[in-house]
Coordinates of C-alpha atoms in Angstrom, one line a residue:
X1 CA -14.1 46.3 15.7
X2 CA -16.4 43.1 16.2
X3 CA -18.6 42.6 13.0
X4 CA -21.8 40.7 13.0
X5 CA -24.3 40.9 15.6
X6 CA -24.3 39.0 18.7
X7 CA -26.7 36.0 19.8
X8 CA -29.7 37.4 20.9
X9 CA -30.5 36.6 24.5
X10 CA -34.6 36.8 23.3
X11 CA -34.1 34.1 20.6
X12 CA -35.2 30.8 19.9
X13 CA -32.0 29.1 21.7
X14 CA -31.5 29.4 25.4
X15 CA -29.2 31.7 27.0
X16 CA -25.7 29.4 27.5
X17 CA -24.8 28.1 30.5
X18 CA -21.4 27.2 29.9
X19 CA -17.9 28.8 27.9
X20 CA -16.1 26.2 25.8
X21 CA -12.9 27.8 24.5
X22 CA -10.2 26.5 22.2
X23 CA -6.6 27.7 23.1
X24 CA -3.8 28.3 20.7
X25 CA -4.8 31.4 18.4
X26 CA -7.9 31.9 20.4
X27 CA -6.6 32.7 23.9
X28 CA -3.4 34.1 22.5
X29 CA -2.0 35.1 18.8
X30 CA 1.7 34.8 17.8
X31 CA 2.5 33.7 14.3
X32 CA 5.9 32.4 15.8
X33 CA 3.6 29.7 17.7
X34 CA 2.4 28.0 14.5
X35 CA 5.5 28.3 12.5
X36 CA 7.3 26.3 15.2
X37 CA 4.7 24.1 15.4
X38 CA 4.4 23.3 11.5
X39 CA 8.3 23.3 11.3
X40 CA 8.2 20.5 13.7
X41 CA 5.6 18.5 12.6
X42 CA 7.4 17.7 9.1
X43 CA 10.8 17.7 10.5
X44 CA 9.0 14.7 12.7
X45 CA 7.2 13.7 9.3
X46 CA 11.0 13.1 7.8
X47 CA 13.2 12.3 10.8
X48 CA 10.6 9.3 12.3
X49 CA 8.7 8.5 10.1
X50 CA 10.8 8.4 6.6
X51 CA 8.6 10.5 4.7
X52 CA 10.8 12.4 1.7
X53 CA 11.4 15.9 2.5
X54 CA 9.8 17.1 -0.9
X55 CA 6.8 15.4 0.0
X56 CA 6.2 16.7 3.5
X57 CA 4.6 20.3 3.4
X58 CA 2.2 19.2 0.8
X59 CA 1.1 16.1 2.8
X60 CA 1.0 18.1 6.1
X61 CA -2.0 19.9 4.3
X62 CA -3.5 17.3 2.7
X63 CA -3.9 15.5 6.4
X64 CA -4.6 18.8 8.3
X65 CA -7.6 19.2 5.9
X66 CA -9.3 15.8 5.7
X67 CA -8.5 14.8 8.8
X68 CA -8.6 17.4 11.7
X69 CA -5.2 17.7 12.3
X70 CA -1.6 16.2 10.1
X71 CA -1.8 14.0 13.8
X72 CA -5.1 12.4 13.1
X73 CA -4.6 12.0 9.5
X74 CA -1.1 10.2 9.8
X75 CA -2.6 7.5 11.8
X76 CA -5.5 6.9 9.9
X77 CA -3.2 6.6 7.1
X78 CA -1.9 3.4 9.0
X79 CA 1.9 5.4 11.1
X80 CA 2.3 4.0 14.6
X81 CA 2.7 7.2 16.3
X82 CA 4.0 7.7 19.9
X83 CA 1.9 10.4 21.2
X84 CA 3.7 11.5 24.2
X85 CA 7.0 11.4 22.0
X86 CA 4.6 13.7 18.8
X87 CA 3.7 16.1 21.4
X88 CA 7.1 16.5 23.0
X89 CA 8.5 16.9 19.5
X90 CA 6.1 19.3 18.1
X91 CA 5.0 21.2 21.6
X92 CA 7.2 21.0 24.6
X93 CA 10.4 20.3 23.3
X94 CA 10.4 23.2 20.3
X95 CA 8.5 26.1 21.8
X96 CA 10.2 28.3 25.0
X97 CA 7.1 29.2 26.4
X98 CA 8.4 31.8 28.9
X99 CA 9.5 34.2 25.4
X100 CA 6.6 33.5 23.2
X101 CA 3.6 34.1 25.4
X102 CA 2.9 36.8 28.2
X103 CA 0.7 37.2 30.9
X104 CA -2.6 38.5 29.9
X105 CA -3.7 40.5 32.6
X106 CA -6.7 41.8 30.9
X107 CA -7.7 39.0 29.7
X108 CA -7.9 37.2 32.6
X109 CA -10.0 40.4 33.7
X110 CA -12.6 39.3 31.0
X111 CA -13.3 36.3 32.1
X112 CA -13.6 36.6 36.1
X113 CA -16.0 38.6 34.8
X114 CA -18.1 36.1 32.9
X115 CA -20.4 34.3 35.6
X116 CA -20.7 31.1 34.0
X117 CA -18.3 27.7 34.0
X118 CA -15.5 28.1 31.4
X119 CA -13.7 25.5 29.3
X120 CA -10.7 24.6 27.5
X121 CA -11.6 22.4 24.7
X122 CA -7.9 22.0 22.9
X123 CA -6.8 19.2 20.4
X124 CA -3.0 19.8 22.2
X125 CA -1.8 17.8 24.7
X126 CA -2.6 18.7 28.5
X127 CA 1.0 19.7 29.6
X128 CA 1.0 22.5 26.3
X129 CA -2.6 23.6 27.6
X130 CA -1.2 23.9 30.8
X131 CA 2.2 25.4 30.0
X132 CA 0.3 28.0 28.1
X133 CA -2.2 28.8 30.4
X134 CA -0.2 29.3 33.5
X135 CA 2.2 31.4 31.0
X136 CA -0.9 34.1 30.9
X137 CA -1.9 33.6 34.5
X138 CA -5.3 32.3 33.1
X139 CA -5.1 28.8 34.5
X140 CA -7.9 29.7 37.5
X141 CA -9.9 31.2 35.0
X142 CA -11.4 27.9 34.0
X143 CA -13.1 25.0 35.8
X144 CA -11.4 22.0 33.6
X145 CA -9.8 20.9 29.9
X146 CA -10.4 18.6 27.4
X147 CA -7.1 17.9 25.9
X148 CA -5.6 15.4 23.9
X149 CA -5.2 12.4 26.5
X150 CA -8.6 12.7 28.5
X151 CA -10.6 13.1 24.6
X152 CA -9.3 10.4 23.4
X153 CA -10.1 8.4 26.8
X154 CA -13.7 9.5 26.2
X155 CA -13.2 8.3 22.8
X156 CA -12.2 5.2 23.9
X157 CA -14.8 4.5 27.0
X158 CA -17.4 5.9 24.1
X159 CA -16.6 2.5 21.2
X160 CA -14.2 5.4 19.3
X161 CA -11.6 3.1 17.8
X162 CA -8.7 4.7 19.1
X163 CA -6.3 2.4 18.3
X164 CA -6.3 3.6 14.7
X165 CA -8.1 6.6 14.8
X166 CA -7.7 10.2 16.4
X167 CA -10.3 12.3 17.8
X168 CA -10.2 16.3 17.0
X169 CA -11.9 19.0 16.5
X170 CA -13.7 19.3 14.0
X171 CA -15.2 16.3 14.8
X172 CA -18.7 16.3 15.7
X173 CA -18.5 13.6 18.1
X174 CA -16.1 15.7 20.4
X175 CA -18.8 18.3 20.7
X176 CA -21.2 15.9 21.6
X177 CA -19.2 14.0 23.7
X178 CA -18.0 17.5 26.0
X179 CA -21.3 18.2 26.1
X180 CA -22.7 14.4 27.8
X181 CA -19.8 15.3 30.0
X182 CA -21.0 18.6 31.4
X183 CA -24.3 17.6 31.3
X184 CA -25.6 20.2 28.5
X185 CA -27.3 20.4 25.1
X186 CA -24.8 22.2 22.4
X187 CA -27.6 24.9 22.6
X188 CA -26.3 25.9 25.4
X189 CA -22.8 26.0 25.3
X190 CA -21.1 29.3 23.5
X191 CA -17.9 28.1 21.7
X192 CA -14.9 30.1 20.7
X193 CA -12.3 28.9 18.0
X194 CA -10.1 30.4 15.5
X195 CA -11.1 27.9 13.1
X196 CA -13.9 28.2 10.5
X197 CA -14.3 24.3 10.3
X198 CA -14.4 24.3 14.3
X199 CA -17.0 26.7 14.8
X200 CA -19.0 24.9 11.8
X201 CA -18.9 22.1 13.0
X202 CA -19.9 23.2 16.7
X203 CA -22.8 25.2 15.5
X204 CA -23.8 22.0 13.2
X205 CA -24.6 20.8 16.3
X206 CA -26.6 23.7 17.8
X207 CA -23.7 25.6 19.6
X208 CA -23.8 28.9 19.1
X209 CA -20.2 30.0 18.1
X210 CA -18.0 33.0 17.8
X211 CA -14.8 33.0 15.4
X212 CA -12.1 34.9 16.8
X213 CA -9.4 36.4 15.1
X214 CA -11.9 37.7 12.1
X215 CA -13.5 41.0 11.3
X216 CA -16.4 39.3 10.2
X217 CA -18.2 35.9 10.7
X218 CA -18.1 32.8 8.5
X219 CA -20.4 30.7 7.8
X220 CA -21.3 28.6 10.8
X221 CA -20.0 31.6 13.7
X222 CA -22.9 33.7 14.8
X223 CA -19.9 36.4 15.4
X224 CA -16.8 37.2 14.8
X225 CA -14.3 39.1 17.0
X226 CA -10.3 40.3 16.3
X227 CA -9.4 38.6 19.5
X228 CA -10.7 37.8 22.9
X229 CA -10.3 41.4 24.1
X230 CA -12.6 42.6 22.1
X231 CA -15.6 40.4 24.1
X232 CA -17.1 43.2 26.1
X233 CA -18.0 45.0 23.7
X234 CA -18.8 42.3 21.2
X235 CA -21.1 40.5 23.9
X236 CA -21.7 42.8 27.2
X237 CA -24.5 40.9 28.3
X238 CA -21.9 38.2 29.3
X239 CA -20.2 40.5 31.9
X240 CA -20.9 40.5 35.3
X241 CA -19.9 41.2 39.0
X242 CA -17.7 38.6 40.5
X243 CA -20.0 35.5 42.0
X244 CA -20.1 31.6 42.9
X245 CA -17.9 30.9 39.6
X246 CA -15.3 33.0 40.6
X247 CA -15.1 32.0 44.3
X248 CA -15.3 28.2 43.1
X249 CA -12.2 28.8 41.0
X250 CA -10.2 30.9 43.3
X251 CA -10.6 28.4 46.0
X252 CA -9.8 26.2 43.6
X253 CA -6.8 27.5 42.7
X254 CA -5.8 27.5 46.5
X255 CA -6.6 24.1 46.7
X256 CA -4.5 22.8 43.9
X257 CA -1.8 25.2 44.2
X258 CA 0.5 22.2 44.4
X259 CA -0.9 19.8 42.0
X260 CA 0.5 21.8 39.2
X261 CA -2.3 22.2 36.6
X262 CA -6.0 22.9 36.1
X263 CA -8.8 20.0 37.2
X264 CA -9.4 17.6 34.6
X265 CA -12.7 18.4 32.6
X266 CA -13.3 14.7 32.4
X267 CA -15.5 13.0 35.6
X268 CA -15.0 15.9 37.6
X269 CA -16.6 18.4 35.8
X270 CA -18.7 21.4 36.7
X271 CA -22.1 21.6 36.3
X272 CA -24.0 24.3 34.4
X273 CA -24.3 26.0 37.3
X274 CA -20.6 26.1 38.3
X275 CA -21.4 23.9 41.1
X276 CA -18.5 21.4 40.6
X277 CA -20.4 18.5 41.1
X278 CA -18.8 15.5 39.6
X279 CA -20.4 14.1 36.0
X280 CA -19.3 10.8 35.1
X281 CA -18.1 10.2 32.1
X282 CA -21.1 8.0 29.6
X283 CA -20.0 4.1 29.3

């Protein structure tokens, strides 16, 4: 049961006019996803970077909560990290995607049936986002990602010292820096995040948010929903009959059959009208 009422489309904020969506325990729940995941991180924590085992699970938090994620807060704290080798570590090399996650049939019902351009905003790499998403036969579902490479190369283009800094959610720069992308104010995006800091820090900004996995919102989510199934009923005004966003995507999807993943969100996004045109990414 959703708790909390939903935006009012006859408010002060303008309707959206686009879905930004976070992945892992928004798109999908199963506790075996983040057990692996923390498991890894401080067996990658002791094994590469020397830090004593007794140590670990109470620095993992201390990171996770000051900096975004135990990623971003090791290399402020000065650790060289190799990203591609963190990610295959943590993500690809430690989770069997085909037994963990399922297709989502009715999910992926939900949103062909919201008319507006839909993205993945993840702090994951982009082969996890896309692993995942192709696992619940969602990946035409959306017109881009922001993922971990292609954020932090908007970081970089945008004077973000990435060479010893990450950038995450719950960042506020990473909101507005999605949103110079595809060309909108935070007003009028509608975010979705498992995360209480996330969705803060989004509707800081002006986003309007929802919290999913909740019976009830938290400061900072405008609603709250069990999971992303429950949308219909939570929102109905965001349901529609099948339109230009939906026949962009499939043709899409025919398209890049063979390129083996979802466009990148980053210069070749949609507009707010699910046109496709290309944005370039601010200098």
């Amino acid at each position: 049961m959703t708790v909390g009422p939903a935006p009012s489309p006859k408010g002060s904020s303008p309707q959206p006019k686009v879905l930004l969506l976070d992945l892992d325990d928004t798109l999908y729940r199963n506790h075996k996803v983040p057990a692996i995941v923390k498991e890894r991180i401080q067996a990658y924590m002791v094994q590469k970077l020397g830090i004593p085992a007794e140590e670990v699970a109470a620095k993992t938090l201390e990171l996770y909560l000051g900096h975004g994620t135990t990623l971003a807060g090791l290399v402020a704290s000065g650790h060289k990290i190799d990203y591609h080798d963190w990610h295959e570590f943590v993500h690809h090399g430690a989770l069997n995607y085909e037994e963990l996650l399922q297709p989502d049939p009715s999910l992926r019902d939900i949103l062909m049936s919201i008319d507006l351009p839909k993205y993945i905003l993840t702090n994951a790499d982009k082969e996890h986002a896309e692993r995942c998403l192709a696992r619940m036969g969602l990946s035409d579902c959306f017109q881009g990602m922001f993922y971990f490479e292609n954020v932090m190369e908007l970081a970089a283009a945008n004077g973000f010292d990435t060479a010893h800094a990450v950038l995450c959610k719950p960042n506020p720069r990473i909101y507005t820096l999605v949103c110079e992308v595809l060309g909108v104010s935070p007003s009028e995006v509608l975010f979705f995040d498992d995360s209480t800091r996330n969705v803060a820090g989004a509707h800081g900004l002006g986003a309007r948010t929802v919290l999913v996995g909740a019976d009830k919102p938290c400061p900072g989510a405008d609603l709250a929903i069990p999971t992303m199934h429950h949308l219909p009923a939570a929102m109905p005004q965001l349901m529609d009959t099948p339109g230009l966003v939906h026949e962009a995507s499939h043709h899409s999807s025919q398209s890049q059959s063979g390129a083996g993943g979802l466009p990148d969100a980053v210069g070749a996004a949609a507009g707010p009208s699910g046109s496709g045109t290309a944005i370039s990414v601010p200098a």
